[in-house]
Coordinates of C-alpha atoms in Angstrom, one line a residue:
M1 CA -95.9 123.9 -6.3
H2 CA -97.0 123.1 -2.8
S3 CA -99.7 120.9 -4.2
G4 CA -97.3 119.2 -6.6
H5 CA -98.4 121.2 -9.7
L6 CA -96.0 122.7 -12.2
P7 CA -96.1 126.5 -12.8
T8 CA -97.6 127.8 -16.0
P9 CA -95.4 129.4 -18.7
G10 CA -96.5 132.8 -17.6
Q11 CA -95.6 132.1 -14.0
L12 CA -92.1 131.4 -15.1
H13 CA -91.6 135.1 -15.6
F14 CA -89.9 134.8 -12.3
T15 CA -87.5 132.0 -11.3
I16 CA -88.9 129.2 -9.1
S17 CA -86.6 129.5 -6.2
Y18 CA -88.6 132.0 -4.1
S19 CA -91.7 130.1 -4.9
I20 CA -90.1 127.0 -3.5
L21 CA -89.4 128.9 -0.3
G22 CA -93.0 129.9 -0.1
A23 CA -94.1 126.3 -0.7
I24 CA -91.9 125.2 2.2
G25 CA -93.3 128.0 4.4
L26 CA -96.8 126.8 3.6
F27 CA -96.1 123.7 5.6
I28 CA -95.1 125.8 8.6
M29 CA -97.6 128.7 8.5
P30 CA -100.4 128.3 5.9
S31 CA -101.9 131.7 6.8
D32 CA -98.7 133.5 5.9
P33 CA -96.2 131.1 4.2
F34 CA -93.5 133.7 3.5
M35 CA -93.4 135.1 7.0
P36 CA -91.2 132.3 8.5
I37 CA -89.0 132.4 5.4
A38 CA -88.5 136.2 5.6
L39 CA -88.0 136.1 9.4
A40 CA -85.3 133.4 9.0
L41 CA -83.5 135.3 6.3
F42 CA -83.7 138.5 8.3
I43 CA -82.4 137.0 11.5
A44 CA -79.5 135.3 9.6
S45 CA -78.7 138.5 7.8
V46 CA -78.6 140.4 11.1
V47 CA -76.3 137.8 12.7
F48 CA -73.9 137.7 9.8
C49 CA -73.7 141.5 9.6
F50 CA -73.2 142.0 13.3
L51 CA -70.5 139.3 13.6
A52 CA -68.6 140.8 10.7
A53 CA -68.9 144.3 12.0
R54 CA -67.8 143.3 15.5
K55 CA -64.7 141.6 14.1
L56 CA -63.9 144.7 12.1
L57 CA -64.9 147.6 14.3
G58 CA -65.6 146.3 17.8
V59 CA -68.8 145.8 19.7
I60 CA -69.8 149.5 20.1
W61 CA -69.3 150.5 16.5
A62 CA -70.9 147.3 15.3
M63 CA -74.0 148.3 17.2
V64 CA -73.9 151.8 15.6
F65 CA -73.6 150.1 12.2
M66 CA -76.6 147.8 12.9
A67 CA -78.7 150.6 14.3
A68 CA -78.2 152.6 11.1
L69 CA -78.7 149.5 8.9
L70 CA -81.9 148.4 10.5
V71 CA -83.6 151.8 11.2
W72 CA -87.3 151.5 10.3
D73 CA -90.4 153.8 10.4
G74 CA -92.7 150.9 11.2
S75 CA -94.2 150.1 7.8
A76 CA -92.7 148.9 4.6
I77 CA -93.6 151.9 2.4
T78 CA -90.3 153.0 0.9
F79 CA -87.6 150.2 1.0
N80 CA -85.2 153.0 2.0
F81 CA -84.0 150.8 4.9
A82 CA -82.8 147.2 4.9
S83 CA -85.3 146.0 7.5
E84 CA -88.2 147.1 5.3
L85 CA -87.1 144.6 2.6
F86 CA -88.1 141.7 4.9
A87 CA -91.7 143.0 5.5
I88 CA -92.9 142.3 2.0
P89 CA -92.3 138.9 0.2
W90 CA -89.8 139.4 -2.5
N91 CA -86.8 137.6 -3.9
N92 CA -84.4 140.5 -3.1
Q93 CA -84.5 139.1 0.5
V94 CA -82.3 136.2 -0.7
L95 CA -79.8 138.5 -2.4
F96 CA -79.5 140.7 0.7
F97 CA -78.9 137.6 2.9
T98 CA -76.3 136.4 0.4
F99 CA -74.4 139.7 0.7
A100 CA -74.7 139.6 4.5
F101 CA -73.1 136.1 4.3
Y102 CA -70.3 137.4 1.9
F103 CA -69.7 140.3 4.4
W104 CA -69.1 137.8 7.2
L105 CA -67.1 135.5 5.0
F106 CA -64.7 138.2 3.7
I107 CA -64.1 139.6 7.2
T108 CA -63.8 136.5 9.3
Q109 CA -62.7 133.7 7.0
I110 CA -60.3 135.3 4.6
K111 CA -57.0 134.6 6.5
K112 CA -57.3 130.8 6.7
K113 CA -57.9 127.9 4.5
P114 CA -61.7 127.5 4.2
S115 CA -63.2 124.2 5.5
W116 CA -65.5 122.0 3.4
K117 CA -68.4 123.3 5.5
I118 CA -67.6 126.9 4.5
L119 CA -67.1 126.0 0.8
I120 CA -70.3 123.9 0.6
A121 CA -72.3 126.7 2.3
L122 CA -70.7 129.3 0.0
A123 CA -71.7 127.2 -3.1
F124 CA -75.3 126.5 -2.1
I125 CA -76.0 130.0 -0.9
S126 CA -74.4 131.5 -4.1
G127 CA -76.2 129.0 -6.3
Y128 CA -79.6 129.5 -4.8
C129 CA -79.1 133.3 -5.0
F130 CA -78.3 133.0 -8.6
L131 CA -81.4 130.8 -9.0
T132 CA -83.4 133.6 -7.3
R133 CA -82.1 136.5 -9.4
Q134 CA -80.4 135.4 -12.5
E135 CA -78.6 138.6 -13.2
A136 CA -76.9 138.2 -9.8
I137 CA -74.4 135.8 -11.5
L138 CA -72.6 139.0 -12.7
F139 CA -71.6 139.6 -9.0
I140 CA -71.8 136.1 -7.5
I141 CA -69.2 134.4 -9.8
P142 CA -66.5 137.2 -9.3
T143 CA -67.2 137.2 -5.6
V144 CA -66.8 133.5 -5.2
L145 CA -63.8 133.5 -7.5
A146 CA -62.1 136.3 -5.5
F147 CA -62.7 134.4 -2.2
L148 CA -61.2 131.2 -3.6
L149 CA -58.2 133.0 -5.0
V150 CA -57.5 135.1 -1.9
T151 CA -57.8 132.0 0.4
K152 CA -55.6 130.0 -2.0
T153 CA -58.2 127.2 -2.3
S154 CA -57.1 124.3 -4.4
W155 CA -58.5 123.9 -7.9
K156 CA -60.2 120.6 -6.9
K157 CA -62.2 122.3 -4.1
S158 CA -62.9 125.2 -6.4
L159 CA -64.3 122.9 -9.1
V160 CA -66.6 121.4 -6.5
V161 CA -67.8 124.8 -5.5
F162 CA -68.7 125.9 -9.1
S163 CA -70.2 122.5 -9.8
L164 CA -72.6 122.9 -6.9
I165 CA -73.5 126.4 -8.0
L166 CA -74.3 125.0 -11.5
F167 CA -76.3 122.2 -9.9
C168 CA -78.5 124.7 -8.1
F169 CA -79.5 126.2 -11.5
T170 CA -80.3 122.9 -13.1
L171 CA -83.6 122.9 -11.1
Q172 CA -84.8 125.9 -13.0
L173 CA -83.7 124.4 -16.3
F174 CA -85.5 121.2 -15.5
V175 CA -88.8 123.0 -14.7
N176 CA -88.3 125.1 -17.9
F177 CA -88.0 121.9 -19.9
L178 CA -91.1 120.4 -18.3
V179 CA -93.2 123.5 -18.8
N180 CA -91.9 125.0 -22.1
H181 CA -90.2 121.9 -23.5
T182 CA -86.9 123.8 -23.8
V183 CA -84.3 124.9 -21.3
F184 CA -83.6 128.1 -23.2
S185 CA -87.1 129.7 -22.7
S186 CA -88.9 131.3 -19.8
G187 CA -92.1 133.1 -19.3
R188 CA -90.6 136.5 -20.0
E189 CA -92.1 138.6 -22.8
E190 CA -88.7 139.8 -23.8
S191 CA -85.5 137.9 -24.4
Y192 CA -82.6 138.1 -22.1
S193 CA -80.5 139.8 -24.7
K194 CA -83.1 142.6 -25.1
I195 CA -83.4 142.9 -21.3
S196 CA -79.7 143.3 -20.9
R197 CA -79.7 146.3 -23.3
G198 CA -81.7 148.2 -20.7
Y199 CA -78.7 148.3 -18.4
L200 CA -75.3 150.0 -18.3
Q201 CA -76.5 153.2 -19.8
P202 CA -74.6 156.3 -18.5
S203 CA -77.6 158.6 -19.1
L204 CA -79.8 156.4 -16.9
L205 CA -77.1 156.2 -14.2
K206 CA -76.9 160.0 -14.0
R207 CA -80.7 160.3 -14.0
N208 CA -81.3 157.6 -11.4
I209 CA -78.6 158.9 -9.0
K210 CA -80.4 162.3 -9.0
E211 CA -83.9 160.9 -8.7
V212 CA -83.5 157.7 -6.7
I213 CA -80.5 158.5 -4.5
I214 CA -80.3 162.3 -4.1
G215 CA -83.8 163.6 -4.3
S216 CA -87.1 162.4 -5.8
S217 CA -88.1 166.0 -6.5
F218 CA -85.7 165.9 -9.5
Y219 CA -88.2 163.6 -11.2
Q220 CA -90.4 165.3 -13.8
N221 CA -93.1 163.7 -15.9
P222 CA -91.5 163.0 -19.3
D223 CA -94.9 163.5 -21.0
T224 CA -94.6 167.1 -22.0
A225 CA -98.4 167.2 -22.8
K226 CA -99.2 166.9 -19.1
P227 CA -98.2 169.1 -16.2
P228 CA -95.0 168.0 -14.3
I229 CA -95.7 165.3 -11.7
A230 CA -93.3 164.9 -8.8
A231 CA -92.5 161.4 -7.4
D232 CA -94.6 160.5 -4.3
R233 CA -91.8 158.8 -2.5
Q234 CA -88.6 160.0 -0.9
S235 CA -85.2 159.1 -2.3
L236 CA -82.6 157.2 -0.3
L237 CA -80.7 160.3 1.0
Q238 CA -84.0 162.1 1.7
A239 CA -85.2 159.4 4.0
A240 CA -81.7 158.6 5.4
P241 CA -79.7 161.9 5.2
W242 CA -77.0 160.5 7.5
L243 CA -75.9 158.4 4.5
W244 CA -74.4 161.5 3.0
L245 CA -71.4 160.7 5.2
A246 CA -71.1 157.1 3.8
P247 CA -68.9 157.9 0.8
I248 CA -66.2 159.3 3.1
G249 CA -66.1 156.0 5.0
V250 CA -66.1 154.0 1.8
M251 CA -63.1 155.9 0.6
L252 CA -61.3 155.3 3.9
I253 CA -61.8 151.6 3.4
F254 CA -59.5 151.8 0.4
I255 CA -57.1 154.4 1.7
L256 CA -56.4 153.1 5.2
K257 CA -54.3 149.9 5.5
R258 CA -56.0 148.8 8.7
Y259 CA -59.0 147.7 6.7
P260 CA -58.4 144.2 5.3
L261 CA -58.3 143.1 1.7
G262 CA -61.5 141.1 2.1
L263 CA -63.4 144.2 3.0
K264 CA -62.0 146.1 0.0
I265 CA -63.2 143.2 -2.3
F266 CA -66.6 143.1 -0.7
T267 CA -67.0 146.9 -1.0
I268 CA -66.0 146.8 -4.8
I269 CA -68.6 144.1 -5.5
S270 CA -71.3 146.0 -3.6
I271 CA -70.6 149.3 -5.5
L272 CA -70.7 147.4 -8.8
L273 CA -74.0 145.9 -7.9
M274 CA -75.5 149.4 -7.1
L275 CA -74.0 150.9 -10.3
F276 CA -75.4 148.1 -12.4
Y277 CA -79.0 148.6 -11.2
L278 CA -78.8 152.4 -11.1
S279 CA -77.7 152.3 -14.8
G280 CA -80.8 150.4 -15.8
V281 CA -84.4 151.0 -16.7
N282 CA -85.9 149.5 -13.5
M283 CA -85.0 152.5 -11.4
S284 CA -86.3 156.1 -11.6
G285 CA -88.0 158.6 -9.4
Q286 CA -91.4 157.5 -10.7
K287 CA -90.7 153.9 -9.8
L288 CA -89.8 154.7 -6.2
R289 CA -93.5 154.0 -5.5
Y290 CA -92.9 150.4 -6.8
H291 CA -90.2 149.8 -4.2
T292 CA -87.4 150.1 -6.8
L293 CA -84.8 150.6 -4.1
R294 CA -85.1 146.9 -3.4
Y295 CA -82.7 146.3 -6.3
I296 CA -79.8 148.0 -4.5
S297 CA -80.7 147.1 -0.9
S298 CA -77.8 144.7 -0.8
G299 CA -75.5 147.7 -1.1
F300 CA -77.0 149.2 2.1
I301 CA -74.5 147.1 4.1
V302 CA -71.5 148.9 2.7
L303 CA -73.2 152.3 2.8
N304 CA -74.1 152.0 6.5
L305 CA -70.7 150.5 7.2
G306 CA -69.2 153.6 5.5
L307 CA -71.3 155.8 7.8
A308 CA -70.0 154.0 10.9
I309 CA -66.4 154.2 9.7
T310 CA -66.7 157.9 9.0
I311 CA -67.9 158.6 12.5
K312 CA -65.4 156.3 14.1
E313 CA -62.4 157.7 12.2
G314 CA -63.7 161.2 12.7
I315 CA -63.8 160.8 16.4
G316 CA -60.4 159.1 16.4
L317 CA -58.9 162.0 14.4
G318 CA -60.6 164.5 16.6
G319 CA -59.2 162.8 19.7
V320 CA -55.6 162.9 18.3
A321 CA -55.9 166.5 17.3
T322 CA -57.2 167.4 20.8
K323 CA -54.3 165.7 22.5
K324 CA -51.8 167.5 20.3
L325 CA -53.6 170.8 21.1
I326 CA -53.5 170.2 24.8
K327 CA -49.9 169.2 24.7
S328 CA -49.0 172.4 22.7
I329 CA -50.6 174.8 25.2
K330 CA -49.6 172.9 28.4
P331 CA -47.3 175.3 30.4
Q332 CA -43.7 174.1 30.5
E333 CA -41.7 174.0 33.7
P334 CA -39.1 176.8 34.1
D335 CA -35.5 175.9 33.5
K336 CA -33.8 175.3 36.9
G337 CA -30.6 176.9 35.6
T338 CA -32.4 180.1 35.0
L339 CA -33.8 180.1 38.5

């Protein structure tokens, strides 16, 4: 694409958007074209996440959240942490950046009428993300619609937003037509309808939560003719055991009124994304070695935010209990009448 050539039908197995970013990066750094793209997406994601967390929790707890989100062992070998995602070129970087933008959007821009700049940015970021991972439309459209409804955006502006999102995808359709002479075909070996049947299976959800989230040691080789083989990668909670506290904070987001509606919406979308991929065939203990956690890395924002909220609310609750205890055991002054 950098040289002006169309991709082959087989290369259209993946959408062209991440390849376009690499072609642009080739002008900047020919020796490593994806490095400036990944670095830009990473820095932007960090900025959006920090600004949203600072607005929500304050500077100190925003730093705790960022430290948990960006912890890294120095090499991208597991994808258990968000920062690892940006060390290896992959289109999930765009999805993570999009959710970081949504996080900032729902925390800082929900109580006022969105400007045209915000709406156009929302449209192009959402449209390009959809162009990068096509199944992301299941989460992008509800998220954009929720933001437009909560901010009471006019139908004319909303129409412009969805038109721009559709415009972004026409680039893929145009290339499909030039390469395959039809807009309804891609380089995938299986049809989209057949691929979709590999998701939303309760049995897979149960299996993947055990093997990918709780412990990879739960994985056993399904081939009974061979001895059991354990997965050679750690699960999410094995590598980051502090995330066991995250569900408490996630529940507090919905229970406590102090957390805004925008955060509740963002949390719901993030949970649905993780459940969608965890109930599909692309995740298992065996596939941890193939960086399968990249599919749910966008949900790490909510998980680590839940961790920070759990600690913050726990300390706050402990402080209140301590004050009540001190007050209850404080010696009272004698009654002057008695004296």
